[in-house]
Coordinates of C-alpha atoms and ligand atoms in Angstrom, one line a residue:
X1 CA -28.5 -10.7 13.5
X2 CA -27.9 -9.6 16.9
X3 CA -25.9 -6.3 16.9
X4 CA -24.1 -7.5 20.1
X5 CA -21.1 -8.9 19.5
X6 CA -20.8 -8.6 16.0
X7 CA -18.7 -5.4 15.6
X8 CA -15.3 -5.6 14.3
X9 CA -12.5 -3.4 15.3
X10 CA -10.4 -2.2 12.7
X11 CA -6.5 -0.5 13.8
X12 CA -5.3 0.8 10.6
X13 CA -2.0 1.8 11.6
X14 CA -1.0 4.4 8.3
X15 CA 1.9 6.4 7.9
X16 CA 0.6 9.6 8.6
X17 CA -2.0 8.8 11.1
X18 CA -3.2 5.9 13.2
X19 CA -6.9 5.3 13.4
X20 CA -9.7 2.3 14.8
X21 CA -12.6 2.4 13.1
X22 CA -15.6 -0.3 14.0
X23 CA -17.5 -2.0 11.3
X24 CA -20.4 -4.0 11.1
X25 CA -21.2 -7.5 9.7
X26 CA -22.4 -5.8 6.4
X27 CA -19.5 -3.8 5.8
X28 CA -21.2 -0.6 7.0
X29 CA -19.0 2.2 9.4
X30 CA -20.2 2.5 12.4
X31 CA -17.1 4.7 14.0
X32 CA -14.0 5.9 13.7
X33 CA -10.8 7.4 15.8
X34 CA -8.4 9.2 14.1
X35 CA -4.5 10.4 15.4
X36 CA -2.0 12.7 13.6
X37 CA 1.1 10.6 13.7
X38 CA 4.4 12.5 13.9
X39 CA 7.3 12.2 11.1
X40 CA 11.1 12.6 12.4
X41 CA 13.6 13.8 9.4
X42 CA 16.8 13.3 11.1
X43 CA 19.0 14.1 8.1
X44 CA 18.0 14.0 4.2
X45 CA 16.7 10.6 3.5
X46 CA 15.7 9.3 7.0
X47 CA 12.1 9.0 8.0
X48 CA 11.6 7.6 11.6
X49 CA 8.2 7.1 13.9
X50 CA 8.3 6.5 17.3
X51 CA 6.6 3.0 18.1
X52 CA 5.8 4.1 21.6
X53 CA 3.5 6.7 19.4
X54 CA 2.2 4.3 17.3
X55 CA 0.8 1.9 19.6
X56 CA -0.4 4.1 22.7
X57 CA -2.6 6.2 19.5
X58 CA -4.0 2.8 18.4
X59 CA -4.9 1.8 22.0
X60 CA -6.5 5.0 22.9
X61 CA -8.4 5.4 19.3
X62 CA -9.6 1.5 19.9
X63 CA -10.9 2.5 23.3
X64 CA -12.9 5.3 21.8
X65 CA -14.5 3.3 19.7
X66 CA -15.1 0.4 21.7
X67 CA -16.7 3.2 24.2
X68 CA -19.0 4.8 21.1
X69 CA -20.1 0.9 20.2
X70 CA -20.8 0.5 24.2
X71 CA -18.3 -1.9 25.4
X72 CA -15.9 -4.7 24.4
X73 CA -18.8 -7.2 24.6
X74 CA -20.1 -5.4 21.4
X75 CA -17.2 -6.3 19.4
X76 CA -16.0 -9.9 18.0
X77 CA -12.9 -9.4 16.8
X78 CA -10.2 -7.1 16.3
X79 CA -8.6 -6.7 12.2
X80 CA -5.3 -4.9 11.6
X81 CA -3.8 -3.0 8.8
X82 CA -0.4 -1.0 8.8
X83 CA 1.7 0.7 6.5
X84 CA 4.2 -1.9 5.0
X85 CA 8.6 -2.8 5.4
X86 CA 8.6 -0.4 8.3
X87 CA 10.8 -1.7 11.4
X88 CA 10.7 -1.9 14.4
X89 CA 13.2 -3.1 17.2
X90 CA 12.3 -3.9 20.4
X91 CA 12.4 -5.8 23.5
X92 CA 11.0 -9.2 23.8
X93 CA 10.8 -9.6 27.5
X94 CA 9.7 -5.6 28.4
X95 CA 7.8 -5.0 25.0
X96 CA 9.7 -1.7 24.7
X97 CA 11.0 -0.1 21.7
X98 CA 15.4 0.0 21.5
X99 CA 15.3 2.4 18.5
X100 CA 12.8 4.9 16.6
X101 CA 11.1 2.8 13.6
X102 CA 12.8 3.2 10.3
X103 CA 9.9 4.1 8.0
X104 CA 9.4 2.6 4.0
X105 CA 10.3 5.9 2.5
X106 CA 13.8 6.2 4.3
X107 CA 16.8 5.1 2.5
X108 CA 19.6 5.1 4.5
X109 CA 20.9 1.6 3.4
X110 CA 21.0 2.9 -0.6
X111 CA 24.7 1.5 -0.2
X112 CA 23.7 -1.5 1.1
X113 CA 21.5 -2.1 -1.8
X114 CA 24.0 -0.9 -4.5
X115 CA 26.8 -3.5 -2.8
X116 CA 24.0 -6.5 -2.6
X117 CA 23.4 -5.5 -6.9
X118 CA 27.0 -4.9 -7.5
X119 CA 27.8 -8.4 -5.7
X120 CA 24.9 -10.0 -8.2
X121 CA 22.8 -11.1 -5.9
X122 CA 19.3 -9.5 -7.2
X123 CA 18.7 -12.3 -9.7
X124 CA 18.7 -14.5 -7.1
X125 CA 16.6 -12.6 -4.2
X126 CA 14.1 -11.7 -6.8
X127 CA 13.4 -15.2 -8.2
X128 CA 12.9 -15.8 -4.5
X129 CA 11.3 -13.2 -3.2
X130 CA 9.6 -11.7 -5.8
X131 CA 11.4 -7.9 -5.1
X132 CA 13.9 -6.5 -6.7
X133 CA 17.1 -5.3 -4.1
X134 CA 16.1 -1.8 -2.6
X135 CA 16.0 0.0 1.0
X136 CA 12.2 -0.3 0.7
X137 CA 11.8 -3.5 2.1
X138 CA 12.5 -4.0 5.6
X139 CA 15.6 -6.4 5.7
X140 CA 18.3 -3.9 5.1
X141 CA 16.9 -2.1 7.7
X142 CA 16.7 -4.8 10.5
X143 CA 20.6 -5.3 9.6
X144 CA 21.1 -1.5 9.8
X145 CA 19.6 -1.3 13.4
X146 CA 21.8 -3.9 14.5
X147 CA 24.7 -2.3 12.7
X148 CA 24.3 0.7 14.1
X149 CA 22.6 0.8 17.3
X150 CA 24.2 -0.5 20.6
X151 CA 20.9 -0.8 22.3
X152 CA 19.5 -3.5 19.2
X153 CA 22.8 -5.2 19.2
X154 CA 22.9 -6.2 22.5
X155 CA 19.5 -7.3 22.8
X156 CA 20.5 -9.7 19.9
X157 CA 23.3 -11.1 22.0
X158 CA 21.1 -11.5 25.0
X159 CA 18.3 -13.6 22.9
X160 CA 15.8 -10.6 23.6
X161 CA 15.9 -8.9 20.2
X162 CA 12.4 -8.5 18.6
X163 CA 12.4 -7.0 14.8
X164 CA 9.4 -6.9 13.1
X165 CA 7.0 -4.5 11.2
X166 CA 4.0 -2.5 12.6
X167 CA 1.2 -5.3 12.4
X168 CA 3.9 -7.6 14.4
X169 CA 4.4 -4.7 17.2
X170 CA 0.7 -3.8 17.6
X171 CA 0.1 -7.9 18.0
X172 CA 3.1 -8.0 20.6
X173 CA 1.5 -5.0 22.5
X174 CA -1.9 -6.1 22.5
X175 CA -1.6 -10.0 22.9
X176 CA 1.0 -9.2 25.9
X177 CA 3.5 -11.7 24.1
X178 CA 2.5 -13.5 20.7
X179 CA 5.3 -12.8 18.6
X180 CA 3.6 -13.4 14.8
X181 CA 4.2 -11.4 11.5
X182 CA 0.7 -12.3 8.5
X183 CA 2.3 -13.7 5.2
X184 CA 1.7 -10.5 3.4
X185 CA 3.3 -8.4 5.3
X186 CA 6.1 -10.5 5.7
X187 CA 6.1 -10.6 1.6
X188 CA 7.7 -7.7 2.1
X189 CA 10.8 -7.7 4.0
X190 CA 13.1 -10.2 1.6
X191 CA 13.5 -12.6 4.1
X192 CA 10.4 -14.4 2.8
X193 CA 10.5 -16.6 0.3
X194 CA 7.3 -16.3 -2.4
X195 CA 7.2 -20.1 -2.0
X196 CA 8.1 -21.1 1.5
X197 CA 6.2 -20.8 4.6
X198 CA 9.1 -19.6 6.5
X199 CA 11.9 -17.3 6.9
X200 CA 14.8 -18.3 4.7
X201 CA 18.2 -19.3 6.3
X202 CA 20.2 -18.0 3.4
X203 CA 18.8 -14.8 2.9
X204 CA 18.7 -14.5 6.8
X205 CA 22.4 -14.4 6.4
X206 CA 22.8 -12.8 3.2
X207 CA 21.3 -9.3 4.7
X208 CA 22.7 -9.9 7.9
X209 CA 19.5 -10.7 9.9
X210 CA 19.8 -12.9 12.9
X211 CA 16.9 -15.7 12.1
X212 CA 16.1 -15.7 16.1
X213 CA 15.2 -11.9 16.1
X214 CA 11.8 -13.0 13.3
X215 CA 7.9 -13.5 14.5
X216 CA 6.3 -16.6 13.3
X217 CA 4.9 -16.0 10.4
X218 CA 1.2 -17.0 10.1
X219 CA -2.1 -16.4 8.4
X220 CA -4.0 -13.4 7.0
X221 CA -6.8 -14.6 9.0
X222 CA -8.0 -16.9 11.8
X223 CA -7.3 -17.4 15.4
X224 CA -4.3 -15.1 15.2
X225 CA -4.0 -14.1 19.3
X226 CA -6.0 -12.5 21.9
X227 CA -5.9 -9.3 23.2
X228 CA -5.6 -8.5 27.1
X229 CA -8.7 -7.9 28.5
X230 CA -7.3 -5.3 30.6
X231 CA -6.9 -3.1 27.5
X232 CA -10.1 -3.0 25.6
X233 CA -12.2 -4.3 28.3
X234 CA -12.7 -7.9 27.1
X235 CA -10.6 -10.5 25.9
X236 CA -11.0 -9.8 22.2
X237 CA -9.8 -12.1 19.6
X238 CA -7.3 -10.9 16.8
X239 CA -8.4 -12.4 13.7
X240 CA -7.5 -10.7 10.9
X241 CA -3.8 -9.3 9.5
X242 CA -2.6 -7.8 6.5
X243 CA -0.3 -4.2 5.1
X244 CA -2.1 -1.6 3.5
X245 CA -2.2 -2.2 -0.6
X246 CA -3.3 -5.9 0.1
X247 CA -6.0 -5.3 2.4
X248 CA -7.2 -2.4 0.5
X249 CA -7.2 -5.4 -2.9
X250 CA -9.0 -7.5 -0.5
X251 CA -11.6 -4.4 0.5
X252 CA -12.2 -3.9 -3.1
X253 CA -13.1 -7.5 -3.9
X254 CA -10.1 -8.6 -6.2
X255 CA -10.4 -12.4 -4.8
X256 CA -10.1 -14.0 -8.3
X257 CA -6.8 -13.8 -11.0
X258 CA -6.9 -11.0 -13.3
X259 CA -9.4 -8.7 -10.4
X260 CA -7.2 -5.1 -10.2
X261 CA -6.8 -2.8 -8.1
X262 CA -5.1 0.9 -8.6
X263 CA -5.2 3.4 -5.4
X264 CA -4.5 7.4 -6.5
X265 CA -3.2 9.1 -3.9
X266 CA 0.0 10.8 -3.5
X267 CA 1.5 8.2 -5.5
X268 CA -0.7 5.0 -7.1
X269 CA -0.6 1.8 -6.2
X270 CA -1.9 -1.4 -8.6
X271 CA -1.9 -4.9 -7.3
X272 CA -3.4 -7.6 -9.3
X273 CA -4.7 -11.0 -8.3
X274 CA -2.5 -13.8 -9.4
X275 CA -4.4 -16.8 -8.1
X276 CA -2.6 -19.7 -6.1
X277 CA 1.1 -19.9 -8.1
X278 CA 4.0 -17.4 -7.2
X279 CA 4.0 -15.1 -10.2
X280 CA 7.4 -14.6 -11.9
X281 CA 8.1 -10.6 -13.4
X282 CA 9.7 -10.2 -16.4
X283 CA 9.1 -6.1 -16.3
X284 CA 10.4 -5.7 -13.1
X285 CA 6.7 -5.6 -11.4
X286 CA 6.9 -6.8 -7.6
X287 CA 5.7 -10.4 -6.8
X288 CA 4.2 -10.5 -3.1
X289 CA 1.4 -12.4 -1.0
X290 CA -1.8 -11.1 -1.2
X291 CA -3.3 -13.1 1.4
X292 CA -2.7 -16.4 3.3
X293 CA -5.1 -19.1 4.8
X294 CA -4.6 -21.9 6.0
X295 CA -1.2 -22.0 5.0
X296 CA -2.3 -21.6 1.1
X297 CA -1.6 -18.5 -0.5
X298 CA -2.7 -16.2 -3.1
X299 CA 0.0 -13.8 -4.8
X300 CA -0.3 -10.5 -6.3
X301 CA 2.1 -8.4 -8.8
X302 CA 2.3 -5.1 -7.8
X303 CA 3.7 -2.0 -9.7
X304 CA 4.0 1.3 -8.2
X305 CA 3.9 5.2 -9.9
X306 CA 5.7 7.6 -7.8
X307 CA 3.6 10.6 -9.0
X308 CA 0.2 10.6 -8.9
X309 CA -2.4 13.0 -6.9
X310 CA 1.2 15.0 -6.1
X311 CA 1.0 16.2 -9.8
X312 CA -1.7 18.2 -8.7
X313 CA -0.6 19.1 -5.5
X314 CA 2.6 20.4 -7.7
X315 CA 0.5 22.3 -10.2
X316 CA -1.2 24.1 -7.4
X317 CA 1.5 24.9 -5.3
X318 CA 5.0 25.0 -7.6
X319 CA 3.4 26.4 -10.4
X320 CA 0.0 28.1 -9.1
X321 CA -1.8 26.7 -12.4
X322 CA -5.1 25.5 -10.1
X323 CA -6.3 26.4 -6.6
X324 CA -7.4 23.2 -5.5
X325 CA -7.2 19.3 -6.7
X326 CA -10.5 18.7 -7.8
X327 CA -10.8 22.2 -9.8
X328 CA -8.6 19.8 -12.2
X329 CA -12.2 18.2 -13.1
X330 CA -14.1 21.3 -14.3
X331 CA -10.8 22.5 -16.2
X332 CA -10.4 19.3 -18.0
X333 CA -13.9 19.2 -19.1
X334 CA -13.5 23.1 -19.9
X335 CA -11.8 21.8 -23.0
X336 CA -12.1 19.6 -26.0
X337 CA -8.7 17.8 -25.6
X338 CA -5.4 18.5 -24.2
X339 CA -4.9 20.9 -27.2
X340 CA -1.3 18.8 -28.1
X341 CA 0.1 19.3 -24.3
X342 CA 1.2 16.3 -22.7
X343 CA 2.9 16.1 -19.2
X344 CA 4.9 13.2 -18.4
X345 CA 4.5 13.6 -14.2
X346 CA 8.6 12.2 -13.6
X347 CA 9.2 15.3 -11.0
X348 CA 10.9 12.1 -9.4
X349 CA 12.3 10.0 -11.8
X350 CA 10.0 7.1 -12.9
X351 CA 8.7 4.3 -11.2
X352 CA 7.0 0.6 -13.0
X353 CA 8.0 -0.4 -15.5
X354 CA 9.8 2.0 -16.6
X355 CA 12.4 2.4 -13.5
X356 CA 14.4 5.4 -14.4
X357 CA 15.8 7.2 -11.2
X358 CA 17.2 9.9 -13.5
X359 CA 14.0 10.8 -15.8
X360 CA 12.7 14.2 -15.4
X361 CA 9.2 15.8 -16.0
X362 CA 8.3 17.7 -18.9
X363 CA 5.6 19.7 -20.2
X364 CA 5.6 19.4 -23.6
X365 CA 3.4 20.4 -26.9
X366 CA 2.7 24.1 -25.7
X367 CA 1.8 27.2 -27.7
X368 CA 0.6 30.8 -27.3
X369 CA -2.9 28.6 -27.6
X370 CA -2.3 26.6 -24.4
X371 CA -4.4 27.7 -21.5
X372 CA -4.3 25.9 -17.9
X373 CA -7.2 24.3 -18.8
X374 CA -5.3 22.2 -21.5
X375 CA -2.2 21.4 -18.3
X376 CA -4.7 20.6 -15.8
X377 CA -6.0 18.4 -18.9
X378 CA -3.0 16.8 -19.5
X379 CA -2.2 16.2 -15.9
X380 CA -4.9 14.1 -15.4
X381 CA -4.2 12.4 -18.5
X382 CA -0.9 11.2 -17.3
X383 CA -2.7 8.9 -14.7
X384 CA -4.3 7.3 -17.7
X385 CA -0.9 7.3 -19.6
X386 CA 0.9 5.8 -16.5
X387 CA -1.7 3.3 -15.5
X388 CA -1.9 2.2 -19.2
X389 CA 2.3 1.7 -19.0
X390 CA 2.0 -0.5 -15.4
X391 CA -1.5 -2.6 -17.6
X392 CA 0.5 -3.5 -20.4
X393 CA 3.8 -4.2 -18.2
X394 CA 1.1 -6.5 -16.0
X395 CA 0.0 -8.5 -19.7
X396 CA 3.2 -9.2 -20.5
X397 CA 4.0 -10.9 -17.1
X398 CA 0.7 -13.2 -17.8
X399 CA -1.7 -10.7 -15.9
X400 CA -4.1 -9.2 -18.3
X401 CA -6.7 -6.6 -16.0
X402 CA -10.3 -7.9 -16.0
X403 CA -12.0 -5.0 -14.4
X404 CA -9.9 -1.6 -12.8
X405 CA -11.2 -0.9 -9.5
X406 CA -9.9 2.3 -8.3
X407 CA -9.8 4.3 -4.8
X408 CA -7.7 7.2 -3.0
X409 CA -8.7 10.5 -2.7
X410 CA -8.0 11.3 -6.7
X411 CA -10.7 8.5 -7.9
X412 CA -13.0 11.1 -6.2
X413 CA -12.0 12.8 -10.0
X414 CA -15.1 11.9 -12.5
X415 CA -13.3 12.9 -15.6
X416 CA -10.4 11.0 -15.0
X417 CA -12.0 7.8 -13.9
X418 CA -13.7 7.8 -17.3
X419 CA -10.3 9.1 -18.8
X420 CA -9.0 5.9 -17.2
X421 CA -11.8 3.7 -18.5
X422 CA -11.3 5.2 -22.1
X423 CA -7.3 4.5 -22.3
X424 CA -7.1 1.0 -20.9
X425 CA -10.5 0.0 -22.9
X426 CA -11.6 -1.2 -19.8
X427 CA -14.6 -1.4 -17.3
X428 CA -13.3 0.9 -14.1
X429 CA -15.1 0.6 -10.7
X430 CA -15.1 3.0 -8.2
X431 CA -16.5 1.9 -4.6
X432 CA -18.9 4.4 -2.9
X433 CA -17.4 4.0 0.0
X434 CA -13.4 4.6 -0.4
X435 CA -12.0 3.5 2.7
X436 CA -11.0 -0.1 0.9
X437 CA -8.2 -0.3 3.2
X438 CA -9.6 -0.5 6.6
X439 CA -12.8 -2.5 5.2
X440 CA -10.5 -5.4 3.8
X441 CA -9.3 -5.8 7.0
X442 CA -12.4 -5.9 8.6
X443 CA -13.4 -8.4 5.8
X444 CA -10.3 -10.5 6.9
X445 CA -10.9 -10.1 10.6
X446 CA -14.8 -11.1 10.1
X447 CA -14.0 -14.3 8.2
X448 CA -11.5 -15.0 10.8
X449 CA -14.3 -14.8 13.5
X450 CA -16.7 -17.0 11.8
X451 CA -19.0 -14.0 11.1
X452 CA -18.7 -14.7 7.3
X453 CA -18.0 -18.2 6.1
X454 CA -15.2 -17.1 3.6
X455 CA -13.2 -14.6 2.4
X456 CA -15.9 -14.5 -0.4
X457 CA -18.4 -14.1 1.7
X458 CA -17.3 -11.4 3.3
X459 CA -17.0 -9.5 0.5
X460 CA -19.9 -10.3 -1.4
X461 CA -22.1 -9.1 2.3
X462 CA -19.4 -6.1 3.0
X463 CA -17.8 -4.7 -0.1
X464 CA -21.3 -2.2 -1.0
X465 CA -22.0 0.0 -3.8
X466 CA -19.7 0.6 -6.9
X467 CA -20.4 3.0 -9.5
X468 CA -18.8 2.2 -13.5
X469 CA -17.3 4.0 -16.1
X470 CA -17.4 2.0 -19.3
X471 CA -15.2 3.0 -22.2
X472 CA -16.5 5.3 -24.8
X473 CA -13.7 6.2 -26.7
X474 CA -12.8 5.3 -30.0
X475 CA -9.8 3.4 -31.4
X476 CA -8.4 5.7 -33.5
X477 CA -8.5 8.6 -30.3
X478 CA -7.0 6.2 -27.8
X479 CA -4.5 5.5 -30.5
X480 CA -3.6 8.8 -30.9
X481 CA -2.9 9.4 -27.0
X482 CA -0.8 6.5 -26.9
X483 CA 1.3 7.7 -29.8
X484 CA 1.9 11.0 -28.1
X485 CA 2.7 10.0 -25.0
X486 CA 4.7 7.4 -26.1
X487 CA 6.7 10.4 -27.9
X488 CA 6.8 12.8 -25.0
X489 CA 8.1 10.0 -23.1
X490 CA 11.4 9.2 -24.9
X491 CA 12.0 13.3 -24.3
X492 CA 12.7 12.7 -20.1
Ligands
LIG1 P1 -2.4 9.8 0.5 O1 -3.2 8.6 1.1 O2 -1.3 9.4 -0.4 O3 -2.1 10.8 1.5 P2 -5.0 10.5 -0.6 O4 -5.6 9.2 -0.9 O5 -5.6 11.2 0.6 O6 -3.5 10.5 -0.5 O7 -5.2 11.5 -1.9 C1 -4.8 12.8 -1.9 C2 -4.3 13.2 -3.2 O8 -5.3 13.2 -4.2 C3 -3.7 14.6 -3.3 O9 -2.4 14.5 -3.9 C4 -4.6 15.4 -4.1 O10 -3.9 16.3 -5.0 C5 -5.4 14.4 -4.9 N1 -6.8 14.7 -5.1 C6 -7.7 14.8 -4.2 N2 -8.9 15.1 -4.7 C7 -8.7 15.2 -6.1 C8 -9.6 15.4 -7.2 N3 -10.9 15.6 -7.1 N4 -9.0 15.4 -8.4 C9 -7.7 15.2 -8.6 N5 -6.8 15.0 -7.5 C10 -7.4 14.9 -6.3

């Protein structure tokens, strides 16, 4: 194949940075760009990015790339990723920002929320969204930038008002105009119904979201818009769109029902593939799209731990136990077993499935023979424990795990990727190369482009080396560690 042409441009558009990358055909990184992005704490609670920021550090990573690659007529298309629910406001007509983007982490409309339970309306938005009421998702923000800022409101009045999330805004900048939001993404701001190819009137209305202000929703991949040639040098094609956890499922291959994937970082992410029908969660596991084409969907459920890879961060720097994250690995292995300790990682209450704001960590099991070998043990265990919790909340809602594929900087840990293969009984998968998030949406942007003729495709030419850990434990030991930490959980 001839190497001109066939790059793809990949804007990952994170939280805490924004980078372009440029992969090949085969899935193989060719460059990358990388920019801090800043965080604004206004007050306790409130996480804001400056849009402006966002988009001139994609545009200037892009053009670093496309300059490495040697020009725009190396590239086919362009792919985008971005963190998910964050909003942005801005002007239709100028293309400038009216407020600061409210990030995913900020919950300034708790209130909101608790009214829109208290009123009984989660039932009802979850059977037809798939989430459960919370100032995660993006439509209680939308309504609290028009609430509250005089700039948004009036743009509303005048018929300019754009609200969208990142992938929307970069597509706005870059196209010079298309106004578009991908299906996943828009999974996730309530206004979308599981079911429906379009915004929904009602709960347009219900969180106070004028129905004018919404992109067009459209596909994960195809002939989504064109960029200006006057920014990357070329007219390049925008083919591919989705938010961060589904492109990084897509990157690791989960294309058919029951295909998992967890990501360890900070926190841990799972989303399994549930094939063409809207799943329904009984355990309160999220629902969303996982990818649209075509207008046909496939769905995902999604459960998130809040404490993950921050469990070590906390054991090195709250309790001075380790120096680093990855001395966890030699420690754990230092040992025989976790010696009776067991840590149950709530330092922030506890996410799927269990749900509980008010839960507590604890440490529990020690005695004069406890070393930090046995808590750096147990810490790691706890990703097991927790993951275990989300696979058997995920079998009860129809979605039993065929295969664990796991990523994030703490599946760089051996021992607990066989610790995880060992407690769920499972085969676990770890890719070679990690960056799942960023290849998915090169996979989605080079089926988009033709380059591959599906989705499948894709990933069978780009996904690359995995390495397994197959389970070696025996029944009555991974009994055993499901007993106790089914005991040191009713103690938070
Ligand atoms: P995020 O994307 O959420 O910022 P990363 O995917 O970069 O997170 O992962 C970083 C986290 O992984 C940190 O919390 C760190 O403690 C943890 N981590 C990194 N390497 C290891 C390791 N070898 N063993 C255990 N934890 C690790």
């Amino acid at each position: 194949m001839n190497a001109v042409g066939s790059l793809i441009l990949v804007i990952d558009a994170g939280t805490t940075s924004t980078r372009a990358m440029l992969f090949d055909r085969e899935g193989a990184l060719r460059a990358l760009s990388q920019r801090p992005l800043q965080q604004h704490y206004p007050a306790p609670g409130l996480v804001e990015h400056d849009a402006r920021e966002i988009w001139t550090a994609a545009l200037a990573c892009a053009r670093q790339v496309v300059t490495q690659a040697g020009g725009a007529d190396r590239i086919a298309a362009i792919g985008i990723t971005n963190q998910r629910e964050t909003v942005v406001a801005w002007d239709k007509a100028s293309g400038d920002p009216l407020a600061r983007a409210i990030v995913w982490q900020d919950r300034r409309t708790a209130r909101d929320c608790e009214a829109l339970r208290a009123a009984g309306h989660e039932p009802a938005i979850q059977a037809a969204t798939g989430l459960v009421i919370d100032p995660y998702f993006s439509a209680t923000k939308m309504h609290w930038l028009i609430e509250n800022n005089a700039e948004v409101r009036a743009a509303a009045g005048a018929g300019r008002l754009a609200l969208g999330t990142v992938e929307s805004w970069l597509v706005h900048r870059l196209t010079g105009g298309s106004y578009v939001s991908d299906a996943a993404n828009a999974s996730r701001t309530s206004l979308l119904p599981l079911a429906g190819s379009d915004w929904d009137e009602g709960l347009c209305d219900l969180f106070g979201v004028p129905r004018a202000a919404l992109p067009q929703v459209c596909d994960c991949f195809g002939a989504i818009g064109v960029a200006r040639a006057d920014l990357l040098g070329a007219p390049l094609p925008i083919t591919g769109l989705a938010g961060d956890q589904q492109a990084a499922t897509i990157g690791q291959g989960c294309l058919a029902p029951g295909e998992t994937k967890a990501t360890y970082g900070t926190g841990a992410f799972v989303l399994a593939n549930m094939g063409g029908e809207p799943p329904r969660s009984a355990h309160r596991l999220l629902a969303t799209v996982l990818c649209q084409a075509g207008g046909k969907r496939t769905y995902a459920l999604e459960g998130a731990v809040f404490v993950a890879g921050s469990l070590l961060q906390w054991l090195r720097d709250g309790l001075g136990v380790i120096d680093a994250a990855p001395e966890s690995e030699a420690l754990a292995r230092s040992v025989e077993s976790n010696g009776g300790v067991v840590i149950v990682p709530a330092l922030s209450g506890l996410g799927a499935p269990h749900w509980r704001a008010e839960a507590r960590a604890s440490i529990t099991g020690l005695s004069f023979a406890t070393s930090r070998a046995h808590v750096a043990r147990a810490a790691l265990e706890a990703m097991a424990m927790q993951t275990r919790d989300l696979a058997v909340a995920f079998a009860r809602d129809g979605a039993d795990w065929t295969t664990l594929r796991i990523d994030g900087g703490m599946s760089a840990n051996d021992w607990m990727a066989q610790d995880l293969a060992d407690v769920l009984d499972l085969t676990v998968e770890r890719p070679r190369f990690v960056e799942t998030t960023a290849l998915g949406a090169a996979m989605l942007a080079a089926t988009g482009a033709g380059l591959h003729a599906s989705l499948d495709d894709a990933v069978r030419e780009m996904r690359g080396a995995v390495e397994t850990f197959t389970p070696a434990m025996t029944f009555e030991d991974r009994e055993a560690r499901i007993a106790q930490w089914a005991s040191a959980l009713e103690t938070v």
